[in-house]
XYZ file of N, CA, C and O in Angstrom:
480
model
N 0.842 -1.184 0.000
C 0.000 0.000 0.000
C 0.878 1.235 0.000
O 1.878 1.304 0.682
N 0.521 2.221 -0.761
C 1.298 3.452 -0.873
C 1.208 4.252 0.407
O 0.171 4.303 1.056
N 2.310 4.883 0.759
C 2.346 5.697 1.964
C 2.002 7.132 1.610
O 2.867 7.970 1.467
N 0.738 7.416 1.470
C 0.297 8.764 1.139
C 0.617 9.671 2.315
O 0.346 9.343 3.462
N 1.208 10.821 2.017
C 1.504 11.780 3.064
C 2.833 11.548 3.760
O 3.143 12.232 4.699
N 3.624 10.593 3.281
C 4.930 10.376 3.883
C 5.810 11.575 3.605
O 5.790 12.147 2.528
N 6.595 11.969 4.580
C 7.492 13.096 4.407
C 8.866 12.621 3.985
O 9.281 11.514 4.325
N 9.599 13.476 3.274
C 10.908 13.070 2.775
C 11.924 12.918 3.892
O 12.977 12.360 3.679
N 11.624 13.367 5.092
C 12.579 13.200 6.181
C 12.391 11.885 6.919
O 12.978 11.669 7.947
N 11.564 10.971 6.381
C 11.394 9.664 6.999
C 12.702 8.874 6.974
O 12.933 8.060 7.846
N 13.542 9.086 5.978
C 14.826 8.412 5.886
C 15.901 9.479 5.921
O 16.117 10.169 4.945
N 16.571 9.629 7.049
C 17.559 10.678 7.182
C 18.926 10.152 6.760
O 19.783 9.884 7.584
N 19.092 9.961 5.458
C 20.356 9.487 4.924
C 20.740 10.350 3.737
O 19.894 10.977 3.118
N 22.007 10.388 3.450
C 22.502 11.019 2.237
C 23.138 9.914 1.415
O 23.798 9.039 1.950
N 22.922 9.958 0.125
C 23.543 8.962 -0.729
C 23.796 9.569 -2.094
O 23.489 10.719 -2.330
N 24.367 8.789 -2.967
C 24.707 9.263 -4.299
C 23.687 8.822 -5.343
O 23.881 9.050 -6.524
N 22.620 8.183 -4.910
C 21.603 7.719 -5.839
C 20.796 8.895 -6.374
O 20.512 9.854 -5.660
N 20.432 8.801 -7.636
C 19.555 9.803 -8.238
C 18.174 9.179 -8.360
O 18.007 8.138 -8.992
N 17.226 9.802 -7.700
C 15.849 9.315 -7.668
C 15.032 10.022 -8.744
O 15.496 10.971 -9.373
N 13.802 9.583 -8.895
C 12.887 10.186 -9.855
C 11.578 10.533 -9.154
O 11.019 9.705 -8.433
N 11.104 11.762 -9.361
C 9.887 12.254 -8.725
C 8.976 12.853 -9.794
O 9.430 13.611 -10.650
N 7.695 12.505 -9.737
C 6.701 13.136 -10.607
C 6.177 14.370 -9.881
O 5.788 14.289 -8.710
N 6.196 15.503 -10.557
C 5.656 16.738 -9.989
C 4.521 17.235 -10.877
O 4.507 16.993 -12.090
N 3.565 17.910 -10.250
C 2.466 18.525 -10.990
C 2.552 20.028 -10.767
O 2.694 20.486 -9.638
N 2.469 20.765 -11.876
C 2.586 22.217 -11.793
C 1.223 22.857 -11.573
O 0.260 22.548 -12.278
N 1.172 23.751 -10.587
C -0.090 24.423 -10.298
C -0.446 25.443 -11.374
O -1.593 25.803 -11.516
N 0.528 25.882 -12.167
C 0.278 26.874 -13.219
C -0.686 26.351 -14.278
O -1.611 27.042 -14.684
N -0.423 25.118 -14.748
C -1.215 24.599 -15.867
C -1.663 23.145 -15.687
O -2.263 22.567 -16.580
N -1.342 22.543 -14.545
C -1.756 21.165 -14.283
C -0.936 20.112 -14.992
O -1.231 18.926 -14.897
N 0.132 20.526 -15.694
C 0.960 19.552 -16.403
C 1.831 18.772 -15.415
O 2.096 19.222 -14.297
N 2.264 17.601 -15.856
C 3.134 16.744 -15.061
C 4.537 16.759 -15.641
O 4.721 16.899 -16.845
N 5.522 16.580 -14.779
C 6.909 16.484 -15.218
C 7.624 15.464 -14.340
O 7.277 15.284 -13.170
N 8.607 14.800 -14.922
C 9.449 13.890 -14.166
C 10.732 14.642 -13.850
O 11.344 15.237 -14.737
N 11.121 14.630 -12.590
C 12.271 15.415 -12.147
C 13.207 14.524 -11.350
O 12.768 13.671 -10.575
N 14.496 14.738 -11.527
C 15.484 14.033 -10.711
C 15.407 14.554 -9.282
O 14.986 15.688 -9.030
N 15.830 13.719 -8.350
C 15.896 14.127 -6.946
C 17.087 13.425 -6.304
O 17.484 12.335 -6.720
N 17.662 14.084 -5.298
C 18.788 13.524 -4.558
C 18.560 13.755 -3.071
O 17.798 14.628 -2.677
N 19.234 12.937 -2.281
C 19.243 13.154 -0.835
C 20.551 13.850 -0.485
O 21.630 13.426 -0.906
N 20.422 14.910 0.312
C 21.595 15.636 0.796
C 21.281 16.150 2.195
O 20.231 16.763 2.407
N 22.176 15.886 3.128
C 21.984 16.278 4.530
C 20.643 15.812 5.078
O 19.968 16.535 5.811
N 20.233 14.594 4.690
C 19.002 14.030 5.218
C 17.736 14.617 4.636
O 16.645 14.333 5.115
N 17.856 15.434 3.617
C 16.691 16.048 2.981
C 16.603 15.588 1.535
O 17.615 15.303 0.905
N 15.386 15.572 1.014
C 15.176 15.256 -0.395
C 15.074 16.557 -1.173
O 14.335 17.473 -0.780
N 15.832 16.638 -2.265
C 15.905 17.847 -3.090
C 15.582 17.488 -4.538
O 16.110 16.510 -5.068
N 14.750 18.279 -5.185
C 14.539 18.132 -6.620
C 15.717 18.752 -7.353
O 16.253 19.782 -6.928
N 16.107 18.131 -8.447
C 17.184 18.655 -9.303
C 16.621 18.728 -10.717
O 16.632 17.748 -11.454
N 16.091 19.899 -11.104
C 15.471 20.006 -12.426
C 16.457 19.980 -13.590
O 16.109 19.568 -14.689
N 17.706 20.425 -13.357
C 18.722 20.442 -14.415
C 20.084 20.131 -13.821
O 20.332 20.395 -12.650
N 20.945 19.586 -14.681
C 22.306 19.241 -14.274
C 23.311 20.049 -15.082
O 23.093 20.324 -16.258
N 24.433 20.397 -14.438
C 25.591 20.920 -15.140
C 26.349 19.669 -15.564
O 26.844 18.925 -14.715
N 26.381 19.422 -16.838
C 26.820 18.119 -17.313
C 27.917 18.266 -18.362
O 27.718 18.868 -19.400
N 29.074 17.723 -18.050
C 30.177 17.642 -19.004
C 30.294 16.175 -19.394
O 30.696 15.349 -18.575
N 29.915 15.825 -20.631
C 29.930 14.415 -21.026
C 31.281 13.728 -20.854
O 31.336 12.515 -20.717
N 32.366 14.502 -20.837
C 33.691 13.909 -20.679
C 34.024 13.626 -19.216
O 34.976 12.912 -18.923
N 33.253 14.194 -18.284
C 33.539 14.019 -16.858
C 32.734 12.845 -16.285
O 31.621 12.582 -16.731
N 33.278 12.179 -15.278
C 32.548 11.058 -14.679
C 31.447 11.506 -13.712
O 30.627 10.709 -13.290
N 31.452 12.792 -13.359
C 30.490 13.315 -12.401
C 29.692 14.465 -13.007
O 30.134 15.121 -13.948
N 28.521 14.719 -12.428
C 27.713 15.873 -12.829
C 27.246 16.573 -11.555
O 27.232 15.983 -10.481
N 26.902 17.852 -11.688
C 26.488 18.662 -10.546
C 25.124 19.292 -10.821
O 24.807 19.626 -11.958
N 24.332 19.495 -9.757
C 23.028 20.145 -9.952
C 23.172 21.600 -10.392
O 24.045 22.323 -9.900
N 22.335 22.008 -11.326
C 22.237 23.426 -11.703
C 21.558 24.188 -10.563
O 21.930 25.296 -10.233
N 20.512 23.570 -10.008
C 19.853 24.085 -8.808
C 19.244 22.905 -8.077
O 18.979 21.871 -8.671
N 19.046 23.092 -6.779
C 18.383 22.078 -5.966
C 17.235 22.755 -5.229
O 17.407 23.841 -4.675
N 16.082 22.100 -5.243
C 14.878 22.638 -4.623
C 14.481 21.689 -3.497
O 14.133 20.534 -3.745
N 14.549 22.168 -2.275
C 14.217 21.332 -1.130
C 12.717 21.048 -1.107
O 11.896 21.956 -1.300
N 12.380 19.775 -0.897
C 10.970 19.420 -0.726
C 10.769 18.764 0.642
O 9.836 17.992 0.842
N 11.642 19.110 1.579
C 11.575 18.604 2.952
C 10.207 18.878 3.561
O 9.715 20.000 3.525
N 9.593 17.830 4.084
C 8.321 17.984 4.780
C 7.096 17.970 3.894
O 5.982 17.922 4.398
N 7.288 18.022 2.568
C 6.136 17.956 1.675
C 5.716 16.494 1.512
O 6.562 15.611 1.434
N 4.419 16.229 1.451
C 3.973 14.840 1.368
C 4.310 14.198 0.021
O 4.203 14.831 -1.028
N 4.722 12.940 0.100
C 5.064 12.138 -1.074
C 4.197 10.890 -1.093
O 3.814 10.371 -0.043
N 3.923 10.420 -2.275
C 3.247 9.141 -2.447
C 4.251 8.205 -3.105
O 5.022 8.624 -3.976
N 4.256 6.944 -2.702
C 5.178 5.986 -3.312
C 4.975 5.939 -4.815
O 3.860 6.080 -5.319
N 6.069 5.724 -5.529
C 6.052 5.726 -6.980
C 5.641 4.409 -7.582
O 5.021 3.566 -6.946
N 6.006 4.271 -8.819
C 5.668 3.099 -9.595
C 6.018 3.350 -11.038
O 7.120 3.781 -11.347
N 5.061 3.142 -11.930
C 5.282 3.410 -13.349
C 4.141 4.245 -13.897
O 3.014 4.201 -13.413
N 4.460 5.019 -14.889
C 3.499 5.828 -15.624
C 3.848 5.618 -17.087
O 4.796 6.205 -17.588
N 3.131 4.720 -17.743
C 3.528 4.313 -19.087
C 4.861 3.595 -18.992
O 5.022 2.669 -18.198
N 5.835 4.033 -19.759
C 7.166 3.422 -19.738
C 8.073 4.043 -18.672
O 9.176 3.569 -18.451
N 7.610 5.108 -18.029
C 8.444 5.798 -17.041
C 8.333 5.141 -15.674
O 7.251 4.842 -15.211
N 9.491 4.982 -15.014
C 9.523 4.497 -13.644
C 9.910 5.668 -12.754
O 10.744 6.493 -13.140
N 9.309 5.734 -11.571
C 9.627 6.827 -10.663
C 9.509 6.337 -9.223
O 8.840 5.356 -8.929
N 10.211 7.048 -8.327
C 10.272 6.657 -6.920
C 9.132 7.248 -6.092
O 8.636 6.602 -5.181
N 8.751 8.504 -6.407
C 7.706 9.176 -5.636
C 6.888 10.093 -6.531
O 7.334 10.508 -7.603
N 5.723 10.445 -6.021
C 4.902 11.515 -6.588
C 4.842 12.594 -5.520
O 4.477 12.312 -4.366
N 5.199 13.806 -5.878
C 5.086 14.931 -4.958
C 3.620 15.324 -4.906
O 3.023 15.645 -5.935
N 3.018 15.266 -3.733
C 1.572 15.440 -3.613
C 1.093 16.874 -3.857
O 0.133 17.060 -4.577
N 1.702 17.889 -3.269
C 1.176 19.224 -3.584
C 1.640 19.672 -4.967
O 2.732 19.312 -5.415
N 0.800 20.427 -5.642
C 1.222 21.049 -6.896
C 2.192 22.167 -6.558
O 2.072 22.808 -5.513
N 3.157 22.390 -7.438
C 4.157 23.433 -7.183
C 4.206 24.396 -8.365
O 3.864 24.028 -9.485
N 4.637 25.632 -8.121
C 4.784 26.574 -9.229
C 5.935 26.154 -10.145
O 7.001 25.763 -9.671
N 5.729 26.236 -11.434
C 6.769 25.878 -12.404
C 8.016 26.733 -12.203
O 9.140 26.267 -12.399
N 7.836 27.968 -11.783
C 8.958 28.891 -11.597
C 9.952 28.404 -10.551
O 11.127 28.757 -10.593
N 9.506 27.580 -9.605
C 10.425 27.047 -8.598
C 11.497 26.188 -9.269
O 12.657 26.204 -8.877
N 11.119 25.460 -10.302
C 12.069 24.579 -10.981
C 12.792 25.241 -12.145
O 13.934 24.908 -12.442
N 12.130 26.156 -12.834
C 12.706 26.672 -14.072
C 12.862 28.187 -14.120
O 13.507 28.696 -15.022
N 12.283 28.894 -13.186
C 12.310 30.355 -13.226
C 13.591 30.936 -12.678
O 14.469 30.222 -12.191
N 13.687 32.250 -12.739
C 14.876 32.914 -12.199
C 14.930 32.761 -10.683
O 13.912 32.544 -10.028
N 16.131 32.868 -10.169
C 16.312 32.828 -8.720
C 16.383 34.248 -8.190
O 16.869 35.130 -8.887
N 15.918 34.530 -6.996
C 15.317 33.607 -6.049
C 13.944 33.118 -6.508
O 13.333 33.715 -7.397
N 13.453 32.048 -5.864
C 12.156 31.491 -6.246
C 11.011 32.429 -5.876
O 11.226 33.422 -5.174
N 9.801 32.117 -6.321
C 8.650 32.954 -5.982
C 8.522 33.121 -4.465
O 8.848 32.214 -3.700
N 8.043 34.280 -4.023
C 7.985 34.550 -2.580
C 7.088 33.582 -1.804
O 7.272 33.399 -0.608
N 6.150 32.930 -2.474
C 5.273 31.997 -1.756
C 5.896 30.614 -1.594
O 5.294 29.737 -0.980
N 7.110 30.391 -2.125
C 7.770 29.102 -1.961
C 8.507 29.108 -0.628
O 9.448 29.868 -0.429
N 8.095 28.253 0.327
C 8.616 28.357 1.693
C 9.937 27.635 1.956
O 10.504 27.785 3.027
N 10.432 26.830 1.007
C 11.600 26.002 1.275
C 12.816 26.465 0.471
O 12.677 27.159 -0.533
N 14.031 26.066 0.892
C 15.248 26.551 0.238
C 15.402 26.097 -1.216
O 15.018 24.990 -1.577
N 15.976 26.982 -1.999
C 16.418 26.679 -3.358
C 17.879 27.107 -3.419
O 18.218 28.228 -3.068
N 18.743 26.184 -3.839
C 20.179 26.453 -3.866
C 20.653 26.418 -5.308
O 20.419 25.440 -6.022
N 21.323 27.483 -5.732
C 21.857 27.558 -7.093
C 23.265 26.969 -7.121
O 24.100 27.282 -6.278
N 23.506 26.091 -8.094
C 24.818 25.520 -8.373
C 25.586 25.034 -7.146
O 26.733 25.446 -6.921
N 24.984 24.155 -6.350
C 25.733 23.628 -5.207
C 26.910 22.776 -5.696
O 26.839 22.145 -6.751
N 27.979 22.779 -4.950
C 29.164 22.007 -5.321
C 29.013 20.575 -4.800
O 29.706 20.158 -3.877
N 28.070 19.852 -5.379
C 27.798 18.478 -4.981
C 27.891 17.575 -6.204
O 27.017 17.616 -7.062
N 28.939 16.776 -6.311
C 29.077 15.889 -7.465
C 28.265 14.606 -7.295
O 28.172 14.062 -6.192
N 27.679 14.156 -8.386
C 26.940 12.899 -8.420
C 27.433 12.091 -9.604
O 27.732 12.651 -10.667
N 27.501 10.775 -9.427
C 27.961 9.938 -10.542
C 26.944 9.927 -11.679
O 25.742 10.002 -11.451
N 27.469 9.867 -12.853
C 26.626 9.744 -14.037
C 26.067 8.324 -14.057
O 26.752 7.377 -13.762
N 24.793 8.202 -14.404
C 24.190 6.864 -14.461
C 24.754 6.037 -15.571
O 25.101 6.416 -16.596
């Protein structure tokens, strides 16, 4: 059974795994699949990567904390596999807009953190 309403701080670990989260945008109701990572015991969305194909590692362009927001266990959506569904709809600008994020976004957004992750 899916754990509706589970918070991302249920597992306070950091790892190098790249997760997949389905997000729904409150602007237009569209869905998007977004990478996510654990850092300092928090789950962060990573909408884009700074990626050098010649390098063995990649770094987040930005990280959006979703600490405390309810998640539903993932599964598949067509051919896509994902780890979680982010339950609240979020503004598209949080993931793709200029920084700082919209004033109604209550959680941290970090631009270009120096955190390397292995390429899949």
